[in-house]
PDB file of C-alpha atoms in Angstrom:
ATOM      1  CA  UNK A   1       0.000   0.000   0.000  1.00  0.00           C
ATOM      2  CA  UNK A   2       1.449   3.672  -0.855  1.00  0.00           C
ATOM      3  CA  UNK A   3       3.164   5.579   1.800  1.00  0.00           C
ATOM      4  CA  UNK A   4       1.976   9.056   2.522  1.00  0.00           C
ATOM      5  CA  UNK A   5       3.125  11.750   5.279  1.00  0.00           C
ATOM      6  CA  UNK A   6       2.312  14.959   6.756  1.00  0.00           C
ATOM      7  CA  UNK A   7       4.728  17.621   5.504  1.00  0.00           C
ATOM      8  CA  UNK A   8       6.024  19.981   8.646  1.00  0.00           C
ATOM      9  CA  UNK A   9       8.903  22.345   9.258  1.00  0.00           C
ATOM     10  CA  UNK A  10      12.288  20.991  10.472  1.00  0.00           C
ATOM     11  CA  UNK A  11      13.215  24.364  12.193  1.00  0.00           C
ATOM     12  CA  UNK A  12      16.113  23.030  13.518  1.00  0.00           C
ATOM     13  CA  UNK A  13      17.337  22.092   9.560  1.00  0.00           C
ATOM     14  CA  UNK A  14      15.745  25.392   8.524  1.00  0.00           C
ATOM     15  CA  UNK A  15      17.410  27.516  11.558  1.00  0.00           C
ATOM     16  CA  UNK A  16      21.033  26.854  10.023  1.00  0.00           C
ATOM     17  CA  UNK A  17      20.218  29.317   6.923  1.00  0.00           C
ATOM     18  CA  UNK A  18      19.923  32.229   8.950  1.00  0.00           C
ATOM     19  CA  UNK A  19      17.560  33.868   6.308  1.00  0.00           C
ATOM     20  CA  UNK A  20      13.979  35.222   6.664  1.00  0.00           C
ATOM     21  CA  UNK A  21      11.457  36.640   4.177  1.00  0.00           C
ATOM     22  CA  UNK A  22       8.396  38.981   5.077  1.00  0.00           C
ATOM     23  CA  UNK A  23       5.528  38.477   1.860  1.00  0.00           C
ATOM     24  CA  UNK A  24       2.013  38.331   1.154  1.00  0.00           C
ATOM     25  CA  UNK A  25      -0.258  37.562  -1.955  1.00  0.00           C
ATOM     26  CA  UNK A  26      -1.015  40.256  -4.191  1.00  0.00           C
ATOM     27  CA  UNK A  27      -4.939  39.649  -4.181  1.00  0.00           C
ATOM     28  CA  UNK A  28      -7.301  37.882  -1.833  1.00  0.00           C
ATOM     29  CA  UNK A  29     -10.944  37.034  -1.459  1.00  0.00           C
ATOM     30  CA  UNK A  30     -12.453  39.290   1.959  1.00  0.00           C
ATOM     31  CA  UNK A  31     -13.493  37.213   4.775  1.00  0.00           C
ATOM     32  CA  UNK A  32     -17.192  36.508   5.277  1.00  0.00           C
ATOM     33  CA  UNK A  33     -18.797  38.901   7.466  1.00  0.00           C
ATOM     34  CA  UNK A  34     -21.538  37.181   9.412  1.00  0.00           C
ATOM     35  CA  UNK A  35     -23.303  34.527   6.922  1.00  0.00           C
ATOM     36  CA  UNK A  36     -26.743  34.355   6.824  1.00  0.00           C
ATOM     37  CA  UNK A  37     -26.915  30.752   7.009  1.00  0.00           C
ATOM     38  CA  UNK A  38     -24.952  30.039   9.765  1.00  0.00           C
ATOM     39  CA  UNK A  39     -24.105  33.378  11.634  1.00  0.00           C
ATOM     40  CA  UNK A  40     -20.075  32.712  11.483  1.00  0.00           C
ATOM     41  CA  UNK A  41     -17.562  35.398  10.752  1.00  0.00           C
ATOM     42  CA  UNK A  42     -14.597  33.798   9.363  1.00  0.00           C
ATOM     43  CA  UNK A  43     -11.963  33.825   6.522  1.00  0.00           C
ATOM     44  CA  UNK A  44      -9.796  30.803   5.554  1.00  0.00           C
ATOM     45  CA  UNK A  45      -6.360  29.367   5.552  1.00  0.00           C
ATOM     46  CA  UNK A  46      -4.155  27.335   3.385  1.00  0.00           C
ATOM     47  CA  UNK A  47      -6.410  28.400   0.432  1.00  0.00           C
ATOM     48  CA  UNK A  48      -3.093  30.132  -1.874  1.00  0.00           C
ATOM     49  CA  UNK A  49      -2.931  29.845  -5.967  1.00  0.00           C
ATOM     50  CA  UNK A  50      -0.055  32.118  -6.621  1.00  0.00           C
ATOM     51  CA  UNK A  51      -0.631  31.098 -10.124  1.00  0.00           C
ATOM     52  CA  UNK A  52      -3.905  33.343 -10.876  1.00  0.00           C
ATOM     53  CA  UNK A  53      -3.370  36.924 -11.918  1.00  0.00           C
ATOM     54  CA  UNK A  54      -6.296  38.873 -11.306  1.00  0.00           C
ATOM     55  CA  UNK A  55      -4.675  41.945 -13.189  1.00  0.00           C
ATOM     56  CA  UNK A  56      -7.415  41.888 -15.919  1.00  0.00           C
ATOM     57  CA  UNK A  57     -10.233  42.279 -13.542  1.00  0.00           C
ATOM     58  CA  UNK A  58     -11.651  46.113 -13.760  1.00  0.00           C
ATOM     59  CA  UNK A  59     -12.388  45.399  -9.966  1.00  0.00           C
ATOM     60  CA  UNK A  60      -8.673  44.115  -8.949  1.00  0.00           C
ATOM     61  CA  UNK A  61      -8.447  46.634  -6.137  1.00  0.00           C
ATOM     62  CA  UNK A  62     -11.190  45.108  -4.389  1.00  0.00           C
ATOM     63  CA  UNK A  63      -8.479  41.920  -3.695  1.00  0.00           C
ATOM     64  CA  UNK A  64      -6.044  43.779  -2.436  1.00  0.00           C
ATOM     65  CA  UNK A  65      -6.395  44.384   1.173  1.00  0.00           C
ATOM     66  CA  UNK A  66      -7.596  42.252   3.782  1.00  0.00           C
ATOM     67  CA  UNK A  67     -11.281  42.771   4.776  1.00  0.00           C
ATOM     68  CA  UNK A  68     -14.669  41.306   5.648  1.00  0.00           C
ATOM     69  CA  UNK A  69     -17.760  41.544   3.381  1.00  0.00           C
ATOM     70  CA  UNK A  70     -21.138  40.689   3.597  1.00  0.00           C
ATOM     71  CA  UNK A  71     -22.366  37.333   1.833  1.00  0.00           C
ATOM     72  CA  UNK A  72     -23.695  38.713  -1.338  1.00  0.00           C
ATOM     73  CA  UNK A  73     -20.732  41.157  -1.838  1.00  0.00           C
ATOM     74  CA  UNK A  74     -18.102  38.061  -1.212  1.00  0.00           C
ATOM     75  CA  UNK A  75     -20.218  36.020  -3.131  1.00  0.00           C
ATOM     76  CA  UNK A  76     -20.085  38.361  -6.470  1.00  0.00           C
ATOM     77  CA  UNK A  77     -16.495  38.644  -6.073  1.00  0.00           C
ATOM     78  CA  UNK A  78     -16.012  34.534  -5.601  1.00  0.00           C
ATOM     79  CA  UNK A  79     -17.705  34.820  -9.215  1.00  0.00           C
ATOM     80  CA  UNK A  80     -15.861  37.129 -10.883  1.00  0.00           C
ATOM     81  CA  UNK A  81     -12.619  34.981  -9.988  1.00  0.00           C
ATOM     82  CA  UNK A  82     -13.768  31.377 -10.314  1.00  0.00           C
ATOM     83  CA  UNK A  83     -13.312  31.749 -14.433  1.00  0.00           C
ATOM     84  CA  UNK A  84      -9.635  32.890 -13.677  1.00  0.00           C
ATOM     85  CA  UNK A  85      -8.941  29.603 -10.657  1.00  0.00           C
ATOM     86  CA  UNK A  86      -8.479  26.090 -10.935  1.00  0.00           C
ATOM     87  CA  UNK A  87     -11.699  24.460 -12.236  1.00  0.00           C
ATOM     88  CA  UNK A  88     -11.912  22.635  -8.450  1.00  0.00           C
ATOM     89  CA  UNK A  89     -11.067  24.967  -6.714  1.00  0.00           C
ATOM     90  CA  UNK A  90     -13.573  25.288  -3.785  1.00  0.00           C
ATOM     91  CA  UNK A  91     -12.514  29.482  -3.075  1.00  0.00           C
ATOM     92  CA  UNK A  92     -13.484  30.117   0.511  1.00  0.00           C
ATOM     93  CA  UNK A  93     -13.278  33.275   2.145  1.00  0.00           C
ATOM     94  CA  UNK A  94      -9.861  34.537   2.283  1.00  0.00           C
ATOM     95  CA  UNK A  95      -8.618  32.443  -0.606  1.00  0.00           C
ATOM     96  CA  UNK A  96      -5.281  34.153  -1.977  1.00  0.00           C
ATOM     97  CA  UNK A  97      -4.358  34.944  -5.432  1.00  0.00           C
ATOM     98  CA  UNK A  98      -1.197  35.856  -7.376  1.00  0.00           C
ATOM     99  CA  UNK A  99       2.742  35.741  -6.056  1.00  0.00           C
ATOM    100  CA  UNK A 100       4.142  36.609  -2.844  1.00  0.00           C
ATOM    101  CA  UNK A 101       5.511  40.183  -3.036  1.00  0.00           C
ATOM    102  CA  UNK A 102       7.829  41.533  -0.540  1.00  0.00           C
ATOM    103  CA  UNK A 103      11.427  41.575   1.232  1.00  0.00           C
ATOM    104  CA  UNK A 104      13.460  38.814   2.096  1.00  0.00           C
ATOM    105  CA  UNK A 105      17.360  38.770   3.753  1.00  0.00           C
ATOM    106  CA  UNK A 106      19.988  36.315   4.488  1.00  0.00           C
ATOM    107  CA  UNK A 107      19.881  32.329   3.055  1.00  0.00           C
ATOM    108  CA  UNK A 108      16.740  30.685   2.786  1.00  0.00           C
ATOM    109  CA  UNK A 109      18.129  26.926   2.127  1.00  0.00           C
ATOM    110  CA  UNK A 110      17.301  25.178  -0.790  1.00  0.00           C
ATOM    111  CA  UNK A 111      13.474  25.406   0.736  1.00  0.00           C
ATOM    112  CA  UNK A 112      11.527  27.669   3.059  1.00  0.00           C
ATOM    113  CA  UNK A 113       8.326  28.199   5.119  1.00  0.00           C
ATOM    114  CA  UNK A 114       6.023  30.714   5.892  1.00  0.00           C
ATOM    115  CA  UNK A 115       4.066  28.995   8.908  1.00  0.00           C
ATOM    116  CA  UNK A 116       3.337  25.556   8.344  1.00  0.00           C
ATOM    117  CA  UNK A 117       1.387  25.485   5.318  1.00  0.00           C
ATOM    118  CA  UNK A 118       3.595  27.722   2.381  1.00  0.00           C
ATOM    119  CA  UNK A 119       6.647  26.098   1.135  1.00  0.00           C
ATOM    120  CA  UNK A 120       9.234  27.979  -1.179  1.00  0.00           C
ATOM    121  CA  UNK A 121      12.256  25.965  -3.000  1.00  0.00           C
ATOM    122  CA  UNK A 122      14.585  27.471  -5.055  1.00  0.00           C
ATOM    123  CA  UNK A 123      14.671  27.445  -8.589  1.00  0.00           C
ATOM    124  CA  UNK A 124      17.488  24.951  -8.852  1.00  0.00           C
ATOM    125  CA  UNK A 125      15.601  22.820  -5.860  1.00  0.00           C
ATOM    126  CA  UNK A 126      12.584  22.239  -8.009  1.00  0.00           C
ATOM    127  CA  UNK A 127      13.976  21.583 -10.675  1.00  0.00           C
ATOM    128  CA  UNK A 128      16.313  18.658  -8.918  1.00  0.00           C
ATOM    129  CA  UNK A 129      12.905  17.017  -7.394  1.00  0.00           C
ATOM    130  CA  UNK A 130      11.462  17.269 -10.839  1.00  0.00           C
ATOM    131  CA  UNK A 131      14.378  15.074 -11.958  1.00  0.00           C
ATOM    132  CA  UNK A 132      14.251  12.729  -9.614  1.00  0.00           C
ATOM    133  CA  UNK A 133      10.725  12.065 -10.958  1.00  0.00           C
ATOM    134  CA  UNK A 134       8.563  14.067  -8.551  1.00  0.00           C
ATOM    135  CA  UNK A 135       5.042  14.452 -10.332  1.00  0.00           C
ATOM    136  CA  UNK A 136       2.561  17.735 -10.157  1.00  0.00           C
ATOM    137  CA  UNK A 137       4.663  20.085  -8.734  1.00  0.00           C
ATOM    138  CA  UNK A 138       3.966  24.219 -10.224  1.00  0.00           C
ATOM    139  CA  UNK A 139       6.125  26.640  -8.863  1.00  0.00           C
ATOM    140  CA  UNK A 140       5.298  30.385  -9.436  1.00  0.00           C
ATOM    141  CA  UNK A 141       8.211  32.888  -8.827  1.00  0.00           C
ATOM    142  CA  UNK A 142       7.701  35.371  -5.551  1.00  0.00           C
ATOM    143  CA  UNK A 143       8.395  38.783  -5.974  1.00  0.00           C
ATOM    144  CA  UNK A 144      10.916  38.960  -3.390  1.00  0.00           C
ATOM    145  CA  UNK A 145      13.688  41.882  -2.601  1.00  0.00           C
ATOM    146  CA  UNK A 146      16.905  40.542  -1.362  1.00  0.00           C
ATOM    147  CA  UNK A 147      19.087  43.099   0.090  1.00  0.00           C
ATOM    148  CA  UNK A 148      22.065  40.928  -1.874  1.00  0.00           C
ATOM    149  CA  UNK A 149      23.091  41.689  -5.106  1.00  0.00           C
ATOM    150  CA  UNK A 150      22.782  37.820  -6.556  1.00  0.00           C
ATOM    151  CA  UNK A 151      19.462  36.727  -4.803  1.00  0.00           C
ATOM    152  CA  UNK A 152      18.347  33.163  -5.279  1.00  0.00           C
ATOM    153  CA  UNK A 153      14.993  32.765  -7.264  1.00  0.00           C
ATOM    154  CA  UNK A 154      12.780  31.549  -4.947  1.00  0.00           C
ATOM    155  CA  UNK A 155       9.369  29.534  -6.308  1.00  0.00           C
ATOM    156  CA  UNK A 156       6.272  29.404  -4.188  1.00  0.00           C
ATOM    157  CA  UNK A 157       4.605  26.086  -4.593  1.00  0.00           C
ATOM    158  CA  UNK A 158       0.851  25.955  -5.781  1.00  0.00           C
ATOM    159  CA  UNK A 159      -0.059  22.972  -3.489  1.00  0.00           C
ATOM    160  CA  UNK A 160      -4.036  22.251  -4.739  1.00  0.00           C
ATOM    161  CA  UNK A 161      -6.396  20.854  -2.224  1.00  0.00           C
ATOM    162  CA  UNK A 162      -6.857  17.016  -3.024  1.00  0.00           C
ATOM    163  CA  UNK A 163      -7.396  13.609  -0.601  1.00  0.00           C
ATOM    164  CA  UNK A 164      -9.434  14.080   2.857  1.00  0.00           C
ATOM    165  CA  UNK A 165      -9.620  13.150   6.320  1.00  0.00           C
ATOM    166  CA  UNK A 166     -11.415  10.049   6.496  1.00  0.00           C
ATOM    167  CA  UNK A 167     -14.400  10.192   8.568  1.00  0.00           C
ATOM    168  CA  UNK A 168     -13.839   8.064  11.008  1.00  0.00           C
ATOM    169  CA  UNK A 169     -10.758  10.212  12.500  1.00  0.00           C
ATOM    170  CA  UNK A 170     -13.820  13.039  13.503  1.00  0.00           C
ATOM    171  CA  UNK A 171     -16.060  13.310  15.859  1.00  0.00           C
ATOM    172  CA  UNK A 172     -19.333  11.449  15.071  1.00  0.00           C
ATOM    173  CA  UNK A 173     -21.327  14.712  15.963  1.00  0.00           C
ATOM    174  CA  UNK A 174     -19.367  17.201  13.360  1.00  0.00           C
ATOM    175  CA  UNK A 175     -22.642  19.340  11.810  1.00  0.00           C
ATOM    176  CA  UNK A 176     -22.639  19.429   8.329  1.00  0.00           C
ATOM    177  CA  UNK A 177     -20.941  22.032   6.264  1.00  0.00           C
ATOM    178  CA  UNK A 178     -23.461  25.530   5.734  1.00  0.00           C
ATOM    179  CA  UNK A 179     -25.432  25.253   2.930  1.00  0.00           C
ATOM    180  CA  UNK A 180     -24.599  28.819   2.456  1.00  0.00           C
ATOM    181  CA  UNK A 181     -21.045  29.486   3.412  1.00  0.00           C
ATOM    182  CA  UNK A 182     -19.530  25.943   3.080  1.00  0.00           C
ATOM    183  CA  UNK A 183     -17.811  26.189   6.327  1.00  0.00           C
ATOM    184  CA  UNK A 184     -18.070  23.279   8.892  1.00  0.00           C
ATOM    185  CA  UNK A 185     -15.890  24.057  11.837  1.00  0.00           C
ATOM    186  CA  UNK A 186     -13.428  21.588  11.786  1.00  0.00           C
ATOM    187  CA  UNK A 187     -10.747  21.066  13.727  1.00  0.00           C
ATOM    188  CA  UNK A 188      -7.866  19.238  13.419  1.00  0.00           C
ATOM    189  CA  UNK A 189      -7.785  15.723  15.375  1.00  0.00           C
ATOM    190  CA  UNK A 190      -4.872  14.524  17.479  1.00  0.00           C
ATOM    191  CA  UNK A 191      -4.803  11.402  14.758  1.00  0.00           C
ATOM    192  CA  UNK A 192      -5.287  12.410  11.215  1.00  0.00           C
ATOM    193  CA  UNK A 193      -6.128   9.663   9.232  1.00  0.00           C
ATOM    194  CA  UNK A 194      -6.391   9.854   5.632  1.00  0.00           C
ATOM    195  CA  UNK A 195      -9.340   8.384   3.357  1.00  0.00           C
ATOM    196  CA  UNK A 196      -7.795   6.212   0.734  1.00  0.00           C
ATOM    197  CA  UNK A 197     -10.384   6.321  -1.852  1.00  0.00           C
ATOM    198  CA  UNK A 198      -9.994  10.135  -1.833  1.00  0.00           C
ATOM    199  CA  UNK A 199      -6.417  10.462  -2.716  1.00  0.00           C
ATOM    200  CA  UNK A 200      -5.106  12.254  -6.077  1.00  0.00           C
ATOM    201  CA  UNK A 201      -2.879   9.521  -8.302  1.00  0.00           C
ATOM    202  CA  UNK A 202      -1.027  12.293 -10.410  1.00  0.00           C
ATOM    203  CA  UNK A 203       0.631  14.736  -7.807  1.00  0.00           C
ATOM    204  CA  UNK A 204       3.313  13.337  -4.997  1.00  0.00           C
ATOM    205  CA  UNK A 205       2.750  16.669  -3.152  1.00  0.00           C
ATOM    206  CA  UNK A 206      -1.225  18.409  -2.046  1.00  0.00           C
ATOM    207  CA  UNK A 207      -3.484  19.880   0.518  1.00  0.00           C
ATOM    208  CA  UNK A 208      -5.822  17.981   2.237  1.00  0.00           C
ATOM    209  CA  UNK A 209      -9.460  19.018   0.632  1.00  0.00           C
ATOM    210  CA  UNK A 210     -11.210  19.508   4.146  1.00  0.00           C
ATOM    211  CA  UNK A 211      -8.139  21.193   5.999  1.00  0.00           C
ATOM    212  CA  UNK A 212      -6.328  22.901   3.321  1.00  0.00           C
ATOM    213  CA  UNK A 213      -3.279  23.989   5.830  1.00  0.00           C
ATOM    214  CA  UNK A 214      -2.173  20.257   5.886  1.00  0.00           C
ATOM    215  CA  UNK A 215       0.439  19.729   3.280  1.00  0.00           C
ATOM    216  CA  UNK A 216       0.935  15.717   2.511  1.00  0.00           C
ATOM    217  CA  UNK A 217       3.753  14.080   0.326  1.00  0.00           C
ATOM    218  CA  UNK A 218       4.018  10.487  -1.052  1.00  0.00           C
ATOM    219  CA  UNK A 219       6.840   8.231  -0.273  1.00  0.00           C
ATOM    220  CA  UNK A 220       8.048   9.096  -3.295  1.00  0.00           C
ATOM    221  CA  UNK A 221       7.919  12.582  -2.578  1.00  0.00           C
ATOM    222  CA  UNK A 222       9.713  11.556   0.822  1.00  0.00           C
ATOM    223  CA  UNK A 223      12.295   9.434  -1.013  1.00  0.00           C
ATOM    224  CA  UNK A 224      13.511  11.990  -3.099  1.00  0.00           C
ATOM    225  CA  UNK A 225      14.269  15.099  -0.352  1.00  0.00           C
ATOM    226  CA  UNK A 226      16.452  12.257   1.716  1.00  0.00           C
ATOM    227  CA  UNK A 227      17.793  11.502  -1.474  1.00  0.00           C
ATOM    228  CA  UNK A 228      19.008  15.436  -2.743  1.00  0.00           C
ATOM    229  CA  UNK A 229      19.995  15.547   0.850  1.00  0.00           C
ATOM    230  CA  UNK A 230      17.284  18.744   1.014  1.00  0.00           C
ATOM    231  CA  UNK A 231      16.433  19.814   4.553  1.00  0.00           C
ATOM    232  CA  UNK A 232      13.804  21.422   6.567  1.00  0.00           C
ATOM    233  CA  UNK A 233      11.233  19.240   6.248  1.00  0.00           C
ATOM    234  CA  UNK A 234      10.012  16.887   8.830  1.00  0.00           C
ATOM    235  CA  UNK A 235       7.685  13.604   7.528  1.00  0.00           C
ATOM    236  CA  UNK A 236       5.271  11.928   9.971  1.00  0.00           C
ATOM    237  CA  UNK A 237       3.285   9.100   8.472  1.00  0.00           C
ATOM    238  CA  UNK A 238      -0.254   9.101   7.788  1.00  0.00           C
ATOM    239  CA  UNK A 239      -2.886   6.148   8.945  1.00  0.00           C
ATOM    240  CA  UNK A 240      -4.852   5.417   5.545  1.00  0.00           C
ATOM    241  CA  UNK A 241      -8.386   3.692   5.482  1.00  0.00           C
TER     242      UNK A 241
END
């Protein structure tokens, strides 16, 4: 039976670069202001596609800063983006849009985080895991200013929500997601275990679809970093069922 593991930091590995960036997405969807089906305010995490330029949309400056809107107004803006995104992608509130723009100093390492959910490799990193026959990976250049005068380029991986948590690793009373929001209030158990039947065949790196700030690799994902020698990432395996 494939092998698959939750991707985390190794901030001890990651520590020895002594380099740090400070970005954000260009655009984002607001946050949901109180929805009328369910009365939650809340915006989303993990929910990035650095690959979709909203620069042709008349209303672009409504992305840019981070804000809450009322259902309708969210909604109408969800719309206007969908053509532009991923044909599954789900676009909760908060979803982010376009590259990471901002400053970054020191060494980053051949990869880098920002939290636990956004990975960066460099250029020449990708390209090595793409030799050693790691499928589905897009990298989309961040717009980063290094103080140095021969700055690395750094990609920011577009990691697409795809495999779930399998029901039985959640509690047996979990309401059902808002008809009118989507959002269901999930939280993440002590034990993830992953549904089988849900996972994605042509990618060796993804999101989990129902808590997009878990990042999973396949063993041969795993295989590879050990055998480039790339560190900063820690694997824990995943129960499957």
């Amino acid at each position: 039976m494939p092998r698959y593991f939750w991707l985390q930091e190794d901030r001890v590995a990651t520590s020895r670069h002594h380099g740090d960036f400070n970005a954000a997405h260009r655009w984002r969807l607001p946050g949901l202001a109180k929805c009328p089906g369910c009365g939650a305010t809340w915006s989303s995490s993990g929910h990035m596609y650095p690959s979709v330029d909203l620069s042709g949309l008349h209303e672009q400056d409504l992305f840019l800063k981070a804000r809450s809107a009322p259902f309708a107004e969210f909604a109408r803006l969800r719309e206007l983006v969908r053509p532009l995104a991923p044909p599954a992608a789900t676009l909760p509130p908060g979803t982010r849009f376009g590259p990471l723009v901002g400053t970054a100093q020191g060494d980053l390492g051949p990869l880098s985080w920002q939290g636990s959910y956004l990975l960066l490799l460099r250029r020449d990193t990708m390209e090595q895991l793409q030799a050693e026959g790691v499928r589905g990976l897009m990298g989309v250049r961040a717009e980063l200013r290094f103080r140095q005068k021969h700055p690395p380029e750094m990609l920011e991986l577009q990691l697409e929500p795809g495999g779930l948590l399998h029901p039985q690793c959640l509690p047996p009373d979990l309401p059902l997601a808002c008809a009118t929001c989507g959002r269901r209030g999930l939280q993440l158990p002590d034990e993830p275990i992953l549904d089988g039947a849900s996972l994605p065949m042509d990618r060796d790196v993804f999101r989990l679809g129902n808590y997009a700030t878990v990042l999973v690799g396949t063993e041969r994902f795993m295989e590879a970093v050990r055998r480039l020698r790339l560190e900063g990432i820690h694997f824990q395996e995943l129960s499957i069922r």
